[in-house]
Amino acid sequence: MTSALLSVRDLRASYPGPAGPVQVVHGVDLDLARGEKLALVGESGSGKSVTARAILRLDTDATLSGRVELDGADLLTLPPRRMRAVRGARIGLVFQDPLAALNPVMTIGWQITQPLVIRGVPKKAARRRGVELLARLGVRDAERRFDDYPHQFSGGMRQRVVIAIAVIADPDLLIADEPTTSLDVRVQARVLELLHELTDERDMAVLLITHDLGIVAGFADRAVVMRHGRAVETGPVDDIYRSPRHEYTRALLAAVPRIGGDHTRPLVTIKEGGQ
Amino acid sequence: MGRFLLRRLVTSVVVLAGLAVVTFLMTQVLPGDPARAAAGRNATAEQVAEVRVRLGLDQSLPDQFTGYLGRLLHGDLGTSVFTQRPVLDDVAAMLPASVELVLAAMAINIAVAVPLGVYAAYRRGRAADVAARLITLLGAAVPVFWLGLMLQLVFAAQLRLLPLTGQLAFGQEVPKITGMISLDALLSGNWAAFGDALLHLVLPAVTLAAAFVAVVARTVRSSVITTLDSDYITLARSTGASELRVVVRHGLRNALVPASTILGMQLGWMLGSTVLVEAIFGRTGIGAYAVTAVLQNDLYAVIGTVLVIGVVFVVMNVLVDLVQLWLNPRLRQAGSRERRPEIAVRA
Amino acid sequence: MTRRIMAVDRIALAVAALMVALAVVGPLLAPHDPYAVDLADALQGPSAAHWFGTDVNGRDVLSRILYGAQVTLPATVIVIAAATLIGTLVGTVAALGGKALDEVLMRITDIGLSLPSIILALGLAAALGSGLRSAVVALALTWWPGYARLVRTLVREVKDAEYVDAARTLGVSRARLVFRHILPNALNSLYVQTTLDVSAVMLVISGLSFVGVGAQVPSAEWGAMIAAAANNLTNGWWAVAFPGLAIMLTAVAFNLVGDWLRVRNDPTIREGVR
């Protein structure tokens, strides 16, 4: 962890609510080295997605504090113009629901090439790179399908398009927010595999956000377990699997169905109140 | 795509047929003798008898309808008892001035309502949004004819900024090309007349637009809010696109789908509302013609305008569908079951 | 914010109630006879004696507006009641009467919906002869298709609901099923649309009267009053301005009440888009 790509310190996020601001993230620390794969695990409502969006400052109504350093520069204090240069080009984001994330009235080709086009890449070159990438992601007949609209694709294929948008400008870090949750079980593994291969090839660091500890094992090097807006456990994935320190982590692990697992073990009840 | 269009075309034909039936019934429910009504109040007994035979009023109802339909298809809308000219000729002479007015009103409508709706959506829940809501509230409640009179009072009679009535100042001459005076002035290069014609258009067009701005602003506001809250807008932001690009290139097209439907329908409704506006401003359009016809008991002239406005309305609907096809690729897919949203707003 | 809007709703409710009350007791409050012609007192501006001035015939504008509420509002109510009745009938039959009947009835409503109602009403009123009664009949005949479509949607939603199925399996008769189980549930949100339509119908009625097809000249109908005063716009603006303000105030109030009912009726839009 000597050359930290991303370093998050004491990140807090709150949103306006009917009775004053509601704090959702209560001081999260994260470190991510170049090319490393880190999983951020927690149930829905644990603040993991908000953390991901906070890194990119995507929620305009959120109040953020702490530090989010990318190669030493604090993103939270970056002027909007320079923040835009980070989005897409240095950090890409894969969305959870590909149907909602794709613009229904634009061709997928137009959407895939946007991150390049807005940075001055000529349309032709952008198209060539887009088609190549789509083909690499396993979309058959990518050249022809480039001019199709999102509704003409299946869920798994749409998610490949979303991934293509996130990686086409070759960011150093890819944040994948529940990238397989909305997909058919049969294609989940394949999409995850593709994500793994692609980021390896391009030496991208990945921050995988998921509620499913089951998919973390084969994918990430390290994991951070979040609950109620706080990181409750951090460490190499193997260690967490073998000897989870926090009660909550043990409960999450117990919820993962594993072949040959211990079915006789009783379910763990978690005490409220975090650590 | 074909199926969607075909369905809409079939509906249009059904509506046109229904329009023929409705207008035919109008000629029948008239209390008293339809032949006398068609011939005019001062017609002699021989004239009435002649009209009775010419219109086939001595035949059975189905035969009468067939005859009526046949005359309609040949462009025979009857003769105006007031102007003593074929109704179709009258309407054709009147329509351009109304189309000119409606287009001017639509331009004002779009120029005011779209920015107002977008801005209100941006400032959701804040002072500007409340102000926009107030404007739309008043716009939806103001009697069109009264607004026209009030504008005349303030801007023409009191401030003398704009002409009170008419389409062109006395002494200006414009050759008749399209029948729309402003356009004809432009085509003939008469800039003074063009400017003057536009000045004459301002008050009636603002009056006509007022009631429609409310509906469009409201629609735009809600569709912009829906669009801005959607994931694909966040995704566009996450690729580093500028705020302006996010809104205009990624968002506007989606946000305009509902608005485009309503704007298209409004062209037809506006043509209907010229009835309330043109007479006030002394414009010789189809609305003023219809009102005169009603007051003169000139039944066929009334029915003629109803038919023409109905046909314009149906044509507008087909155009709206074409715009929808362009804006919304999901409709283009063969066998798409998606239908245009039903609009429950009326003017 | 929310509280401020609530206050607006309360005011709207009060104004709408006031207008309805005026329609009932207005004549009792009118300071003058609304039809008393006094040419010596013609076109007097607003004063202590005549708050809203006098018209070209020397009649008190305020008194005429108060009487006019008794013309415009009942006419509006009749139009909406008749349109709701026809629309409910057609919509219910379309929803329950089988596919062919549904198709025919819906195409008929399409025709009604595909014309500006003012034009259709103008044509019908012309056929029936000018007068407030013709205008009301014509408007009712052009206004029902919107309700037919709405009721059809509502009934279709309800007819497959579980409690209707339950009643059906209990052997409830078809008529009872429709009138006791389906309609009451389907129509309990219809009042929202009828309230929202009050202002629109009122505007068309006064518009028809303004062009001379509706209420005729001596009538204190608001649109007819404006038409009669329009010739003296510059030297008697008050006789035009105040009846118009009366229309506008009533329309705003009913629109606000309608909006409030709609929000109350549908919690999903309370916080959201509309």
PDB file of N, CA and C in Angstrom, chain B residues 11 15 18-19 26 29-31 125 130 133 137-138 140-143 145-146 149-150 153 157 218 221-222 268-269 272 275-276 280 290-291 294-295 302 306 309-310 313 342 346-347, chain C residues 1 5 110-111 114-120 122-124 126-127 142-143 149 203 206-207 210-213 226 230 233-234 237 240-241 244-245 247-248 251-252 255-256 259 262 273:
ATOM      1  N   THR B  11     -57.155   5.117 -36.876  1.00  0.00           N
ATOM      2  CA  THR B  11     -57.873   5.960 -35.923  1.00  0.00           C
ATOM      3  C   THR B  11     -58.258   7.286 -36.561  1.00  0.00           C
ATOM      4  N   VAL B  15     -61.935   8.839 -37.002  1.00  0.00           N
ATOM      5  CA  VAL B  15     -62.308  10.139 -36.452  1.00  0.00           C
ATOM      6  C   VAL B  15     -62.913  11.025 -37.533  1.00  0.00           C
ATOM      7  N   GLY B  18     -66.336   9.890 -38.218  1.00  0.00           N
ATOM      8  CA  GLY B  18     -67.196  10.308 -37.118  1.00  0.00           C
ATOM      9  C   GLY B  18     -67.541  11.784 -37.218  1.00  0.00           C
ATOM     10  N   LEU B  19     -66.564  12.568 -37.627  1.00  0.00           N
ATOM     11  CA  LEU B  19     -66.772  14.001 -37.788  1.00  0.00           C
ATOM     12  C   LEU B  19     -67.864  14.263 -38.826  1.00  0.00           C
ATOM     13  N   MET B  26     -75.761  17.512 -37.003  1.00  0.00           N
ATOM     14  CA  MET B  26     -76.001  18.921 -36.692  1.00  0.00           C
ATOM     15  C   MET B  26     -77.016  19.524 -37.673  1.00  0.00           C
ATOM     16  N   VAL B  29     -80.575  18.156 -36.378  1.00  0.00           N
ATOM     17  CA  VAL B  29     -81.218  18.494 -35.108  1.00  0.00           C
ATOM     18  C   VAL B  29     -81.756  19.906 -35.118  1.00  0.00           C
ATOM     19  N   LEU B  30     -81.376  20.673 -36.119  1.00  0.00           N
ATOM     20  CA  LEU B  30     -81.833  22.057 -36.180  1.00  0.00           C
ATOM     21  C   LEU B  30     -83.349  22.092 -36.085  1.00  0.00           C
ATOM     22  N   PRO B  31     -83.862  22.879 -35.127  1.00  0.00           N
ATOM     23  CA  PRO B  31     -85.317  22.963 -35.047  1.00  0.00           C
ATOM     24  C   PRO B  31     -85.850  23.610 -36.332  1.00  0.00           C
ATOM     25  N   GLY B 125     -39.368  23.595  -5.681  1.00  0.00           N
ATOM     26  CA  GLY B 125     -39.690  23.863  -4.286  1.00  0.00           C
ATOM     27  C   GLY B 125     -39.231  25.210  -3.802  1.00  0.00           C
ATOM     28  N   VAL B 130     -42.381  28.389  -7.047  1.00  0.00           N
ATOM     29  CA  VAL B 130     -43.675  28.874  -6.576  1.00  0.00           C
ATOM     30  C   VAL B 130     -44.196  29.961  -7.518  1.00  0.00           C
ATOM     31  N   ARG B 133     -45.456  28.394 -10.565  1.00  0.00           N
ATOM     32  CA  ARG B 133     -46.740  27.745 -10.304  1.00  0.00           C
ATOM     33  C   ARG B 133     -47.865  28.784 -10.334  1.00  0.00           C
ATOM     34  N   LEU B 137     -50.952  28.881 -12.812  1.00  0.00           N
ATOM     35  CA  LEU B 137     -52.281  28.873 -12.194  1.00  0.00           C
ATOM     36  C   LEU B 137     -53.154  29.971 -12.810  1.00  0.00           C
ATOM     37  N   LEU B 138     -52.583  31.171 -12.923  1.00  0.00           N
ATOM     38  CA  LEU B 138     -53.348  32.277 -13.497  1.00  0.00           C
ATOM     39  C   LEU B 138     -53.619  32.021 -14.978  1.00  0.00           C
ATOM     40  N   ALA B 140     -54.059  29.272 -16.479  1.00  0.00           N
ATOM     41  CA  ALA B 140     -55.101  28.270 -16.687  1.00  0.00           C
ATOM     42  C   ALA B 140     -56.478  28.813 -16.325  1.00  0.00           C
ATOM     43  N   ALA B 141     -56.522  29.943 -15.637  1.00  0.00           N
ATOM     44  CA  ALA B 141     -57.806  30.439 -15.135  1.00  0.00           C
ATOM     45  C   ALA B 141     -58.288  31.689 -15.852  1.00  0.00           C
ATOM     46  N   VAL B 142     -57.439  32.280 -16.684  1.00  0.00           N
ATOM     47  CA  VAL B 142     -57.819  33.561 -17.266  1.00  0.00           C
ATOM     48  C   VAL B 142     -58.737  33.329 -18.474  1.00  0.00           C
ATOM     49  N   PRO B 143     -59.867  34.055 -18.533  1.00  0.00           N
ATOM     50  CA  PRO B 143     -60.709  33.948 -19.733  1.00  0.00           C
ATOM     51  C   PRO B 143     -59.979  34.622 -20.900  1.00  0.00           C
ATOM     52  N   PHE B 145     -60.799  35.774 -23.857  1.00  0.00           N
ATOM     53  CA  PHE B 145     -61.361  36.993 -24.448  1.00  0.00           C
ATOM     54  C   PHE B 145     -61.163  38.188 -23.535  1.00  0.00           C
ATOM     55  N   TRP B 146     -61.264  37.958 -22.238  1.00  0.00           N
ATOM     56  CA  TRP B 146     -61.091  39.041 -21.268  1.00  0.00           C
ATOM     57  C   TRP B 146     -59.634  39.516 -21.271  1.00  0.00           C
ATOM     58  N   LEU B 149     -59.065  41.786 -24.168  1.00  0.00           N
ATOM     59  CA  LEU B 149     -59.598  43.130 -23.959  1.00  0.00           C
ATOM     60  C   LEU B 149     -58.709  43.931 -23.007  1.00  0.00           C
ATOM     61  N   MET B 150     -58.235  43.271 -21.961  1.00  0.00           N
ATOM     62  CA  MET B 150     -57.387  43.968 -20.983  1.00  0.00           C
ATOM     63  C   MET B 150     -56.061  44.397 -21.610  1.00  0.00           C
ATOM     64  N   LEU B 153     -56.687  47.324 -23.704  1.00  0.00           N
ATOM     65  CA  LEU B 153     -56.886  48.511 -22.872  1.00  0.00           C
ATOM     66  C   LEU B 153     -55.539  49.104 -22.456  1.00  0.00           C
ATOM     67  N   ALA B 157     -54.784  51.068 -25.981  1.00  0.00           N
ATOM     68  CA  ALA B 157     -55.542  52.280 -25.694  1.00  0.00           C
ATOM     69  C   ALA B 157     -54.781  53.232 -24.770  1.00  0.00           C
ATOM     70  N   ARG B 218     -46.189  23.258 -17.145  1.00  0.00           N
ATOM     71  CA  ARG B 218     -46.414  22.220 -16.162  1.00  0.00           C
ATOM     72  C   ARG B 218     -45.852  20.867 -16.629  1.00  0.00           C
ATOM     73  N   ARG B 221     -42.052  20.980 -16.776  1.00  0.00           N
ATOM     74  CA  ARG B 221     -41.495  20.928 -15.430  1.00  0.00           C
ATOM     75  C   ARG B 221     -41.451  19.487 -14.918  1.00  0.00           C
ATOM     76  N   SER B 222     -42.586  18.800 -15.015  1.00  0.00           N
ATOM     77  CA  SER B 222     -42.605  17.456 -14.431  1.00  0.00           C
ATOM     78  C   SER B 222     -41.732  16.498 -15.228  1.00  0.00           C
ATOM     79  N   GLY B 268     -54.029  22.344 -32.709  1.00  0.00           N
ATOM     80  CA  GLY B 268     -55.432  22.184 -33.039  1.00  0.00           C
ATOM     81  C   GLY B 268     -56.344  22.969 -32.108  1.00  0.00           C
ATOM     82  N   TRP B 269     -56.047  22.872 -30.806  1.00  0.00           N
ATOM     83  CA  TRP B 269     -56.873  23.598 -29.832  1.00  0.00           C
ATOM     84  C   TRP B 269     -56.780  25.105 -30.042  1.00  0.00           C
ATOM     85  N   GLY B 272     -58.993  26.263 -32.544  1.00  0.00           N
ATOM     86  CA  GLY B 272     -60.344  26.374 -31.993  1.00  0.00           C
ATOM     87  C   GLY B 272     -60.521  27.663 -31.201  1.00  0.00           C
ATOM     88  N   VAL B 275     -61.659  31.421 -32.196  1.00  0.00           N
ATOM     89  CA  VAL B 275     -63.053  31.850 -32.081  1.00  0.00           C
ATOM     90  C   VAL B 275     -63.204  32.966 -31.050  1.00  0.00           C
ATOM     91  N   LEU B 276     -62.420  32.860 -29.966  1.00  0.00           N
ATOM     92  CA  LEU B 276     -62.568  33.818 -28.871  1.00  0.00           C
ATOM     93  C   LEU B 276     -61.676  35.036 -29.047  1.00  0.00           C
ATOM     94  N   ILE B 280     -62.203  40.044 -31.408  1.00  0.00           N
ATOM     95  CA  ILE B 280     -61.776  41.151 -30.544  1.00  0.00           C
ATOM     96  C   ILE B 280     -60.750  42.026 -31.261  1.00  0.00           C
ATOM     97  N   ALA B 290     -66.398  31.836 -38.040  1.00  0.00           N
ATOM     98  CA  ALA B 290     -67.311  30.890 -37.396  1.00  0.00           C
ATOM     99  C   ALA B 290     -68.302  31.633 -36.503  1.00  0.00           C
ATOM    100  N   VAL B 291     -67.797  32.604 -35.747  1.00  0.00           N
ATOM    101  CA  VAL B 291     -68.676  33.345 -34.845  1.00  0.00           C
ATOM    102  C   VAL B 291     -69.746  34.099 -35.634  1.00  0.00           C
ATOM    103  N   VAL B 294     -72.331  31.695 -36.872  1.00  0.00           N
ATOM    104  CA  VAL B 294     -73.270  31.240 -35.843  1.00  0.00           C
ATOM    105  C   VAL B 294     -74.327  32.304 -35.593  1.00  0.00           C
ATOM    106  N   LEU B 295     -73.853  33.547 -35.451  1.00  0.00           N
ATOM    107  CA  LEU B 295     -74.798  34.621 -35.132  1.00  0.00           C
ATOM    108  C   LEU B 295     -75.749  34.889 -36.289  1.00  0.00           C
ATOM    109  N   VAL B 302     -70.964  27.333 -40.419  1.00  0.00           N
ATOM    110  CA  VAL B 302     -70.497  26.848 -39.123  1.00  0.00           C
ATOM    111  C   VAL B 302     -69.938  25.438 -39.265  1.00  0.00           C
ATOM    112  N   VAL B 306     -66.233  23.846 -38.560  1.00  0.00           N
ATOM    113  CA  VAL B 306     -66.044  22.706 -37.656  1.00  0.00           C
ATOM    114  C   VAL B 306     -65.272  21.599 -38.385  1.00  0.00           C
ATOM    115  N   ILE B 309     -61.541  22.662 -39.096  1.00  0.00           N
ATOM    116  CA  ILE B 309     -60.726  22.613 -37.881  1.00  0.00           C
ATOM    117  C   ILE B 309     -60.525  21.161 -37.441  1.00  0.00           C
ATOM    118  N   GLY B 310     -61.566  20.343 -37.589  1.00  0.00           N
ATOM    119  CA  GLY B 310     -61.442  18.922 -37.274  1.00  0.00           C
ATOM    120  C   GLY B 310     -60.381  18.246 -38.120  1.00  0.00           C
ATOM    121  N   PHE B 313     -57.017  19.269 -37.060  1.00  0.00           N
ATOM    122  CA  PHE B 313     -56.716  18.598 -35.803  1.00  0.00           C
ATOM    123  C   PHE B 313     -56.214  17.171 -36.048  1.00  0.00           C
ATOM    124  N   GLU B 342     -51.905   8.994 -23.133  1.00  0.00           N
ATOM    125  CA  GLU B 342     -53.184   9.666 -23.295  1.00  0.00           C
ATOM    126  C   GLU B 342     -53.120  11.036 -22.643  1.00  0.00           C
ATOM    127  N   ARG B 346     -57.485  19.620 -21.617  1.00  0.00           N
ATOM    128  CA  ARG B 346     -58.251  20.240 -22.680  1.00  0.00           C
ATOM    129  C   ARG B 346     -58.202  21.749 -22.560  1.00  0.00           C
ATOM    130  N   ALA B 347     -58.470  22.390 -23.659  1.00  0.00           N
ATOM    131  CA  ALA B 347     -58.447  23.848 -23.617  1.00  0.00           C
ATOM    132  C   ALA B 347     -59.783  24.381 -24.099  1.00  0.00           C
TER     133      ALA B 347
ATOM    134  N   MET C   1     -42.233  25.392   3.561  1.00  0.00           N
ATOM    135  CA  MET C   1     -42.610  25.236   2.138  1.00  0.00           C
ATOM    136  C   MET C   1     -43.949  24.536   2.018  1.00  0.00           C
ATOM    137  N   ILE C   5     -47.829  26.010   1.135  1.00  0.00           N
ATOM    138  CA  ILE C   5     -48.756  25.502   0.134  1.00  0.00           C
ATOM    139  C   ILE C   5     -50.073  25.086   0.792  1.00  0.00           C
ATOM    140  N   ASP C 110     -63.112   8.671 -28.960  1.00  0.00           N
ATOM    141  CA  ASP C 110     -61.968   9.229 -29.696  1.00  0.00           C
ATOM    142  C   ASP C 110     -62.398  10.434 -30.529  1.00  0.00           C
ATOM    143  N   ILE C 111     -63.538  10.271 -31.195  1.00  0.00           N
ATOM    144  CA  ILE C 111     -64.028  11.363 -32.034  1.00  0.00           C
ATOM    145  C   ILE C 111     -64.297  12.596 -31.177  1.00  0.00           C
ATOM    146  N   SER C 114     -61.172  14.261 -30.086  1.00  0.00           N
ATOM    147  CA  SER C 114     -60.235  14.726 -31.097  1.00  0.00           C
ATOM    148  C   SER C 114     -60.649  16.057 -31.695  1.00  0.00           C
ATOM    149  N   LEU C 115     -61.592  16.731 -31.056  1.00  0.00           N
ATOM    150  CA  LEU C 115     -61.955  18.066 -31.530  1.00  0.00           C
ATOM    151  C   LEU C 115     -61.894  19.043 -30.367  1.00  0.00           C
ATOM    152  N   PRO C 116     -61.466  20.268 -30.622  1.00  0.00           N
ATOM    153  CA  PRO C 116     -61.526  21.260 -29.546  1.00  0.00           C
ATOM    154  C   PRO C 116     -62.979  21.421 -29.115  1.00  0.00           C
ATOM    155  N   SER C 117     -63.252  21.295 -27.808  1.00  0.00           N
ATOM    156  CA  SER C 117     -64.648  21.278 -27.377  1.00  0.00           C
ATOM    157  C   SER C 117     -65.350  22.586 -27.713  1.00  0.00           C
ATOM    158  N   ILE C 118     -64.603  23.691 -27.739  1.00  0.00           N
ATOM    159  CA  ILE C 118     -65.293  24.959 -28.013  1.00  0.00           C
ATOM    160  C   ILE C 118     -65.858  24.971 -29.429  1.00  0.00           C
ATOM    161  N   ILE C 119     -65.123  24.344 -30.357  1.00  0.00           N
ATOM    162  CA  ILE C 119     -65.584  24.317 -31.745  1.00  0.00           C
ATOM    163  C   ILE C 119     -66.816  23.419 -31.885  1.00  0.00           C
ATOM    164  N   LEU C 120     -66.722  22.234 -31.263  1.00  0.00           N
ATOM    165  CA  LEU C 120     -67.847  21.308 -31.328  1.00  0.00           C
ATOM    166  C   LEU C 120     -69.081  21.929 -30.666  1.00  0.00           C
ATOM    167  N   LEU C 122     -69.665  25.076 -30.296  1.00  0.00           N
ATOM    168  CA  LEU C 122     -70.126  26.189 -31.138  1.00  0.00           C
ATOM    169  C   LEU C 122     -71.030  25.651 -32.244  1.00  0.00           C
ATOM    170  N   GLY C 123     -70.603  24.580 -32.877  1.00  0.00           N
ATOM    171  CA  GLY C 123     -71.397  23.985 -33.944  1.00  0.00           C
ATOM    172  C   GLY C 123     -72.726  23.480 -33.436  1.00  0.00           C
ATOM    173  N   LEU C 124     -72.695  22.757 -32.292  1.00  0.00           N
ATOM    174  CA  LEU C 124     -73.933  22.228 -31.732  1.00  0.00           C
ATOM    175  C   LEU C 124     -74.864  23.342 -31.294  1.00  0.00           C
ATOM    176  N   ALA C 126     -74.981  26.253 -32.470  1.00  0.00           N
ATOM    177  CA  ALA C 126     -75.535  26.868 -33.677  1.00  0.00           C
ATOM    178  C   ALA C 126     -76.713  26.048 -34.180  1.00  0.00           C
ATOM    179  N   ALA C 127     -76.563  24.715 -34.129  1.00  0.00           N
ATOM    180  CA  ALA C 127     -77.640  23.855 -34.598  1.00  0.00           C
ATOM    181  C   ALA C 127     -78.855  23.944 -33.682  1.00  0.00           C
ATOM    182  N   THR C 142     -70.273  17.558 -25.530  1.00  0.00           N
ATOM    183  CA  THR C 142     -68.889  17.484 -25.990  1.00  0.00           C
ATOM    184  C   THR C 142     -67.934  17.128 -24.865  1.00  0.00           C
ATOM    185  N   TRP C 143     -68.391  17.216 -23.624  1.00  0.00           N
ATOM    186  CA  TRP C 143     -67.458  17.061 -22.504  1.00  0.00           C
ATOM    187  C   TRP C 143     -67.377  15.638 -21.955  1.00  0.00           C
ATOM    188  N   ARG C 149     -63.559   7.825 -20.869  1.00  0.00           N
ATOM    189  CA  ARG C 149     -62.258   7.162 -20.883  1.00  0.00           C
ATOM    190  C   ARG C 149     -61.735   6.931 -19.474  1.00  0.00           C
ATOM    191  N   LEU C 203     -64.912  28.473 -18.096  1.00  0.00           N
ATOM    192  CA  LEU C 203     -64.278  29.338 -19.095  1.00  0.00           C
ATOM    193  C   LEU C 203     -64.943  29.165 -20.466  1.00  0.00           C
ATOM    194  N   SER C 206     -68.492  30.843 -20.383  1.00  0.00           N
ATOM    195  CA  SER C 206     -68.424  32.306 -20.485  1.00  0.00           C
ATOM    196  C   SER C 206     -67.905  32.709 -21.863  1.00  0.00           C
ATOM    197  N   GLY C 207     -67.025  31.866 -22.443  1.00  0.00           N
ATOM    198  CA  GLY C 207     -66.541  32.159 -23.792  1.00  0.00           C
ATOM    199  C   GLY C 207     -67.658  32.084 -24.817  1.00  0.00           C
ATOM    200  N   PHE C 210     -69.724  35.000 -24.399  1.00  0.00           N
ATOM    201  CA  PHE C 210     -69.032  36.189 -24.898  1.00  0.00           C
ATOM    202  C   PHE C 210     -69.216  36.348 -26.409  1.00  0.00           C
ATOM    203  N   VAL C 211     -69.099  35.242 -27.145  1.00  0.00           N
ATOM    204  CA  VAL C 211     -69.248  35.369 -28.595  1.00  0.00           C
ATOM    205  C   VAL C 211     -70.721  35.446 -29.003  1.00  0.00           C
ATOM    206  N   GLY C 212     -71.628  35.271 -28.040  1.00  0.00           N
ATOM    207  CA  GLY C 212     -73.034  35.484 -28.345  1.00  0.00           C
ATOM    208  C   GLY C 212     -73.839  34.220 -28.544  1.00  0.00           C
ATOM    209  N   VAL C 213     -73.222  33.055 -28.251  1.00  0.00           N
ATOM    210  CA  VAL C 213     -73.925  31.798 -28.463  1.00  0.00           C
ATOM    211  C   VAL C 213     -74.596  31.321 -27.173  1.00  0.00           C
ATOM    212  N   ILE C 226     -69.196  40.871 -20.149  1.00  0.00           N
ATOM    213  CA  ILE C 226     -67.959  41.372 -20.755  1.00  0.00           C
ATOM    214  C   ILE C 226     -68.215  41.746 -22.213  1.00  0.00           C
ATOM    215  N   ALA C 230     -67.688  45.431 -23.858  1.00  0.00           N
ATOM    216  CA  ALA C 230     -66.450  45.521 -24.641  1.00  0.00           C
ATOM    217  C   ALA C 230     -66.428  46.741 -25.556  1.00  0.00           C
ATOM    218  N   LEU C 233     -64.816  49.812 -23.888  1.00  0.00           N
ATOM    219  CA  LEU C 233     -63.629  49.371 -23.151  1.00  0.00           C
ATOM    220  C   LEU C 233     -62.864  50.563 -22.572  1.00  0.00           C
ATOM    221  N   THR C 234     -62.641  51.587 -23.397  1.00  0.00           N
ATOM    222  CA  THR C 234     -61.773  52.669 -22.929  1.00  0.00           C
ATOM    223  C   THR C 234     -62.474  53.615 -21.960  1.00  0.00           C
ATOM    224  N   TRP C 237     -63.887  50.737 -18.556  1.00  0.00           N
ATOM    225  CA  TRP C 237     -63.116  49.494 -18.426  1.00  0.00           C
ATOM    226  C   TRP C 237     -63.582  48.627 -17.266  1.00  0.00           C
ATOM    227  N   VAL C 240     -65.779  45.752 -17.884  1.00  0.00           N
ATOM    228  CA  VAL C 240     -65.125  44.596 -18.496  1.00  0.00           C
ATOM    229  C   VAL C 240     -64.249  43.896 -17.464  1.00  0.00           C
ATOM    230  N   ALA C 241     -63.492  44.724 -16.720  1.00  0.00           N
ATOM    231  CA  ALA C 241     -62.453  44.162 -15.847  1.00  0.00           C
ATOM    232  C   ALA C 241     -63.031  43.302 -14.727  1.00  0.00           C
ATOM    233  N   GLY C 244     -64.508  39.779 -15.461  1.00  0.00           N
ATOM    234  CA  GLY C 244     -63.394  38.892 -15.816  1.00  0.00           C
ATOM    235  C   GLY C 244     -62.630  38.446 -14.591  1.00  0.00           C
ATOM    236  N   LEU C 245     -62.408  39.397 -13.663  1.00  0.00           N
ATOM    237  CA  LEU C 245     -61.714  39.026 -12.426  1.00  0.00           C
ATOM    238  C   LEU C 245     -62.533  38.023 -11.635  1.00  0.00           C
ATOM    239  N   ILE C 247     -64.504  35.729 -12.892  1.00  0.00           N
ATOM    240  CA  ILE C 247     -64.287  34.424 -13.535  1.00  0.00           C
ATOM    241  C   ILE C 247     -62.940  33.857 -13.108  1.00  0.00           C
ATOM    242  N   MET C 248     -61.918  34.716 -13.181  1.00  0.00           N
ATOM    243  CA  MET C 248     -60.561  34.252 -12.921  1.00  0.00           C
ATOM    244  C   MET C 248     -60.404  33.771 -11.485  1.00  0.00           C
ATOM    245  N   ALA C 251     -62.108  30.496 -11.066  1.00  0.00           N
ATOM    246  CA  ALA C 251     -61.368  29.427 -11.744  1.00  0.00           C
ATOM    247  C   ALA C 251     -60.116  29.059 -10.960  1.00  0.00           C
ATOM    248  N   VAL C 252     -59.366  30.062 -10.494  1.00  0.00           N
ATOM    249  CA  VAL C 252     -58.157  29.783  -9.704  1.00  0.00           C
ATOM    250  C   VAL C 252     -58.523  28.979  -8.466  1.00  0.00           C
ATOM    251  N   ASN C 255     -59.366  25.420  -9.329  1.00  0.00           N
ATOM    252  CA  ASN C 255     -58.163  24.688  -9.732  1.00  0.00           C
ATOM    253  C   ASN C 255     -57.311  24.306  -8.529  1.00  0.00           C
ATOM    254  N   LEU C 256     -57.175  25.240  -7.592  1.00  0.00           N
ATOM    255  CA  LEU C 256     -56.384  24.948  -6.399  1.00  0.00           C
ATOM    256  C   LEU C 256     -57.031  23.840  -5.579  1.00  0.00           C
ATOM    257  N   ASP C 259     -56.384  20.614  -7.388  1.00  0.00           N
ATOM    258  CA  ASP C 259     -55.003  20.165  -7.173  1.00  0.00           C
ATOM    259  C   ASP C 259     -54.841  19.556  -5.785  1.00  0.00           C
ATOM    260  N   ARG C 262     -56.386  16.230  -5.640  1.00  0.00           N
ATOM    261  CA  ARG C 262     -55.595  15.249  -6.372  1.00  0.00           C
ATOM    262  C   ARG C 262     -54.422  14.776  -5.529  1.00  0.00           C
ATOM    263  N   VAL C 273     -43.343  14.726  -8.442  1.00  0.00           N
ATOM    264  CA  VAL C 273     -43.175  15.432  -9.688  1.00  0.00           C
ATOM    265  C   VAL C 273     -44.174  16.548  -9.921  1.00  0.00           C
TER     266      VAL C 273
END
